[in-house]
Short mmCIF file of C-alpha atoms and ligand atoms in Angstrom, two decimals:
data_model
loop_
_atom_site.label_atom_id
_atom_site.label_comp_id
_atom_site.label_asym_id
_atom_site.label_seq_id
_atom_site.Cartn_x
_atom_site.Cartn_y
_atom_site.Cartn_z
CA MET A 28 -165.77 -80.58 -37.94
CA ARG A 29 -164.97 -81.32 -41.55
CA SER A 30 -168.61 -82.04 -42.37
CA SER A 31 -169.83 -78.82 -40.75
CA ALA A 32 -167.27 -76.93 -42.80
CA LEU A 33 -168.67 -78.66 -45.88
CA VAL A 34 -172.25 -77.70 -44.91
CA PHE A 35 -171.07 -74.12 -44.37
CA ALA A 36 -169.41 -74.05 -47.79
CA LEU A 37 -172.55 -75.48 -49.40
CA VAL A 38 -174.80 -72.92 -47.68
CA ILE A 39 -172.52 -70.07 -48.74
CA GLY A 40 -172.44 -71.54 -52.23
CA LEU A 41 -176.24 -71.73 -52.40
CA ILE A 42 -176.64 -68.18 -51.09
CA ALA A 43 -174.13 -67.00 -53.69
CA CYS A 44 -176.00 -68.87 -56.42
CA GLY A 45 -179.31 -67.51 -55.18
CA GLY A 46 -177.90 -64.01 -55.31
CA LYS A 47 -176.56 -64.54 -58.80
CA GLY A 48 -179.87 -66.00 -59.91
CA LYS A 49 -181.69 -62.94 -58.65
CA ALA A 50 -179.27 -60.55 -60.34
CA ALA A 51 -179.55 -62.44 -63.62
CA ASP A 52 -183.33 -62.32 -63.28
CA THR A 53 -183.40 -58.79 -64.73
CA THR A 54 -183.83 -60.45 -68.12
CA GLY A 55 -186.95 -62.22 -66.85
CA GLY A 56 -190.48 -60.87 -66.75
CA ASP A 57 -192.19 -59.19 -69.68
CA PRO A 58 -190.04 -58.55 -72.73
CA PRO A 59 -189.76 -54.86 -73.69
CA ALA A 60 -192.74 -53.77 -75.78
CA ALA A 61 -191.96 -53.79 -79.50
CA THR A 62 -192.00 -50.33 -81.06
CA LEU A 63 -194.70 -49.44 -83.57
CA TYR A 64 -191.87 -49.33 -86.14
CA THR A 65 -191.07 -53.00 -85.50
CA ARG A 66 -194.71 -54.07 -85.41
CA LEU A 67 -195.43 -52.34 -88.71
CA GLY A 68 -192.65 -54.37 -90.34
CA GLU A 69 -189.79 -51.85 -90.27
CA LYS A 70 -188.56 -49.78 -93.21
CA PRO A 71 -189.69 -51.97 -96.16
CA ALA A 72 -193.27 -51.99 -94.82
CA ILE A 73 -193.21 -48.21 -94.26
CA GLU A 74 -191.90 -47.68 -97.81
CA ALA A 75 -194.73 -49.84 -99.15
CA VAL A 76 -197.30 -47.81 -97.17
CA ILE A 77 -195.90 -44.47 -98.39
CA ASP A 78 -195.79 -45.67 -102.02
CA LYS A 79 -199.43 -46.78 -101.90
CA PHE A 80 -200.39 -43.62 -100.04
CA LEU A 81 -198.73 -41.39 -102.68
CA SER A 82 -200.43 -43.21 -105.53
CA ASN A 83 -203.76 -42.77 -103.73
CA VAL A 84 -203.04 -39.04 -103.31
CA VAL A 85 -202.16 -38.67 -107.01
CA ALA A 86 -205.49 -40.31 -107.90
CA ASP A 87 -207.47 -38.18 -105.41
CA ALA A 88 -209.12 -35.27 -107.24
CA ARG A 89 -209.85 -33.57 -103.90
CA ILE A 90 -206.17 -32.85 -103.22
CA ASN A 91 -203.93 -33.91 -106.12
CA ALA A 92 -203.70 -30.35 -107.52
CA ARG A 93 -201.75 -29.46 -104.36
CA PHE A 94 -198.92 -31.72 -105.53
CA ALA A 95 -199.13 -30.98 -109.28
CA HIS A 96 -196.05 -28.72 -109.21
CA LEU A 97 -193.76 -31.59 -108.21
CA ASP A 98 -191.58 -33.19 -110.89
CA ALA A 99 -190.21 -36.73 -110.48
CA GLY A 100 -187.34 -35.47 -108.32
CA GLY A 101 -189.75 -33.53 -106.11
CA VAL A 102 -191.94 -36.59 -105.61
CA ALA A 103 -188.86 -38.70 -104.77
CA ARG A 104 -187.76 -36.09 -102.22
CA LEU A 105 -191.23 -35.94 -100.63
CA ARG A 106 -191.38 -39.75 -100.55
CA GLY A 107 -188.01 -39.91 -98.77
CA HIS A 108 -189.07 -37.30 -96.22
CA LEU A 109 -192.35 -39.10 -95.53
CA VAL A 110 -190.63 -42.48 -95.07
CA ASP A 111 -188.08 -40.98 -92.67
CA GLN A 112 -190.76 -39.04 -90.80
CA VAL A 113 -192.99 -42.10 -90.27
CA CYS A 114 -189.96 -44.29 -89.46
CA ASN A 115 -188.78 -41.76 -86.86
CA ALA A 116 -192.24 -41.05 -85.39
CA THR A 117 -192.88 -44.77 -84.84
CA GLY A 118 -189.61 -45.38 -82.97
CA GLY A 119 -187.42 -46.45 -85.90
CA PRO A 120 -183.75 -45.60 -86.46
CA CYS A 121 -184.30 -42.90 -89.11
CA GLU A 122 -183.54 -39.23 -88.93
CA TYR A 123 -186.11 -36.85 -90.44
CA LYS A 124 -184.19 -34.14 -92.28
CA GLY A 125 -187.12 -32.25 -93.82
CA ARG A 126 -188.64 -29.00 -92.67
CA ASN A 127 -191.00 -29.00 -89.72
CA MET A 128 -194.73 -29.29 -90.43
CA VAL A 129 -195.53 -25.57 -89.99
CA GLU A 130 -192.74 -24.53 -92.40
CA SER A 131 -193.57 -27.29 -94.88
CA HIS A 132 -197.19 -26.18 -95.22
CA ALA A 133 -196.85 -22.44 -94.63
CA GLY A 134 -198.91 -20.26 -96.98
CA MET A 135 -200.86 -23.24 -98.35
CA ASN A 136 -204.03 -22.60 -96.34
CA ILE A 137 -204.79 -26.31 -96.23
CA THR A 138 -208.40 -26.92 -95.15
CA GLU A 139 -209.66 -29.50 -92.68
CA ASP A 140 -211.46 -31.29 -95.57
CA GLU A 141 -208.15 -31.57 -97.43
CA PHE A 142 -206.41 -32.86 -94.31
CA ASN A 143 -209.16 -35.47 -93.86
CA ALA A 144 -208.93 -36.45 -97.54
CA LEU A 145 -205.19 -37.08 -97.15
CA VAL A 146 -205.78 -39.13 -94.00
CA GLU A 147 -208.40 -41.17 -95.91
CA ASP A 148 -205.80 -41.87 -98.62
CA LEU A 149 -203.43 -43.09 -95.92
CA VAL A 150 -206.11 -45.28 -94.29
CA LYS A 151 -206.83 -46.78 -97.71
CA ALA A 152 -203.12 -47.59 -98.14
CA LEU A 153 -202.91 -49.17 -94.68
CA ASP A 154 -206.04 -51.25 -95.37
CA GLU A 155 -204.80 -52.32 -98.79
CA LEU A 156 -201.59 -53.57 -97.17
CA GLY A 157 -203.42 -55.36 -94.35
CA VAL A 158 -201.98 -53.30 -91.48
CA PRO A 159 -203.85 -54.45 -88.33
CA GLU A 160 -206.32 -52.12 -86.58
CA ALA A 161 -204.12 -51.52 -83.52
CA GLU A 162 -201.07 -50.43 -85.52
CA LYS A 163 -203.26 -48.42 -87.90
CA GLY A 164 -204.83 -46.57 -84.96
CA GLU A 165 -201.46 -45.80 -83.37
CA LEU A 166 -199.99 -44.45 -86.59
CA LEU A 167 -203.04 -42.30 -87.33
CA GLY A 168 -202.93 -41.02 -83.75
CA ALA A 169 -199.30 -39.96 -84.16
CA LEU A 170 -200.01 -38.15 -87.46
CA GLY A 171 -203.31 -36.67 -86.21
CA GLY A 172 -201.29 -34.77 -83.63
CA MET A 173 -199.67 -32.79 -86.47
CA LYS A 174 -202.99 -31.43 -87.74
CA GLY A 175 -202.72 -28.14 -85.85
CA ASP A 176 -199.35 -27.46 -87.51
CA ILE A 177 -200.68 -28.17 -91.02
CA VAL A 178 -204.29 -26.94 -91.35
CA GLY A 179 -204.87 -23.21 -91.97
CA LYS A 180 -201.18 -22.23 -92.13
C1 HEM B 219 -200.45 -35.68 -91.27
C2 HEM B 219 -200.50 -35.08 -92.43
C3 HEM B 219 -199.30 -34.63 -93.23
C4 HEM B 219 -197.98 -34.97 -93.09
C5 HEM B 219 -197.36 -35.93 -92.08
C6 HEM B 219 -197.24 -34.24 -94.11
C7 HEM B 219 -195.87 -34.33 -94.29
C8 HEM B 219 -195.17 -33.58 -95.20
C9 HEM B 219 -193.72 -33.61 -95.36
C10 HEM B 219 -192.78 -34.48 -94.53
C11 HEM B 219 -193.40 -32.75 -96.33
C12 HEM B 219 -191.97 -32.47 -96.88
C13 HEM B 219 -191.28 -31.40 -96.07
C14 HEM B 219 -190.02 -30.91 -96.75
O1 HEM B 219 -189.92 -30.94 -97.98
O2 HEM B 219 -189.11 -30.46 -96.03
C15 HEM B 219 -194.62 -32.19 -96.82
C16 HEM B 219 -194.72 -31.28 -97.84
C17 HEM B 219 -195.90 -30.97 -98.47
N1 HEM B 219 -197.16 -31.32 -98.07
FE1 HEM B 219 -197.63 -32.32 -96.43
N2 HEM B 219 -198.11 -33.49 -94.84
C18 HEM B 219 -199.38 -33.70 -94.33
C19 HEM B 219 -200.53 -33.13 -94.80
C20 HEM B 219 -200.65 -32.46 -95.99
C21 HEM B 219 -201.90 -32.06 -96.60
C22 HEM B 219 -203.29 -32.32 -96.01
C23 HEM B 219 -201.59 -31.50 -97.79
C24 HEM B 219 -202.51 -30.95 -98.85
C25 HEM B 219 -203.66 -31.47 -99.17
C26 HEM B 219 -200.15 -31.49 -97.91
C27 HEM B 219 -199.42 -30.97 -98.95
C28 HEM B 219 -198.07 -30.85 -99.00
C29 HEM B 219 -197.35 -30.17 -100.07
C30 HEM B 219 -197.98 -29.54 -101.31
C31 HEM B 219 -195.99 -30.23 -99.74
C32 HEM B 219 -194.84 -29.56 -100.45
C33 HEM B 219 -194.22 -30.39 -101.49
C34 HEM B 219 -193.05 -29.60 -102.06
O3 HEM B 219 -193.30 -28.58 -102.69
O4 HEM B 219 -191.92 -30.02 -101.83
N3 HEM B 219 -199.62 -32.08 -96.80
N4 HEM B 219 -195.68 -32.70 -96.11
#
């Protein structure tokens, strides 16, 4: 009698453990996919990309006149907005506080060639910093979606 009670207790114990094991198993399986923000290298990497990108834009005779009106404070403001925008769009913890893309570029009549030139300057920055193809493609895809709000406004 005593031994069957012991077996019963053991069986209940094993079932309980099995149940617990299953419940705890929610942490098993594939880890959550890392955001593009994380894979890019978080905020310092995004700042480095934007800094290189802006220096490429300044050196790009196809589009630099568009930014010629900006003084140092204006460039710093634009830089901050771009960092926050890319950080936010890639899943990072930043809040973009600038104007939306239609408002930002309203009345500028930006052409498709100018848009492509700016994207080329960004690609150059990403290549110069060794950003891998997959991450580069994802970032360009996210920004490419803004084209309709920027060109011809
Ligand atoms: C995906 C492409 C682009 C993105 C993500 C982007 C993003 C931005 C952002 C975040 C701002 C600041 C908004 C604010 O101040 O509230 C801005 C402003 C501006 N952008 Fe763009 N832009 C893009 C394409 C272009 C192109 C192609 C040009 C011209 C060649 C351009 C020229 C400007 C200019 C001149 C300003 C205003 C700067 C100022 O006066 O403060 N942008 N853009």
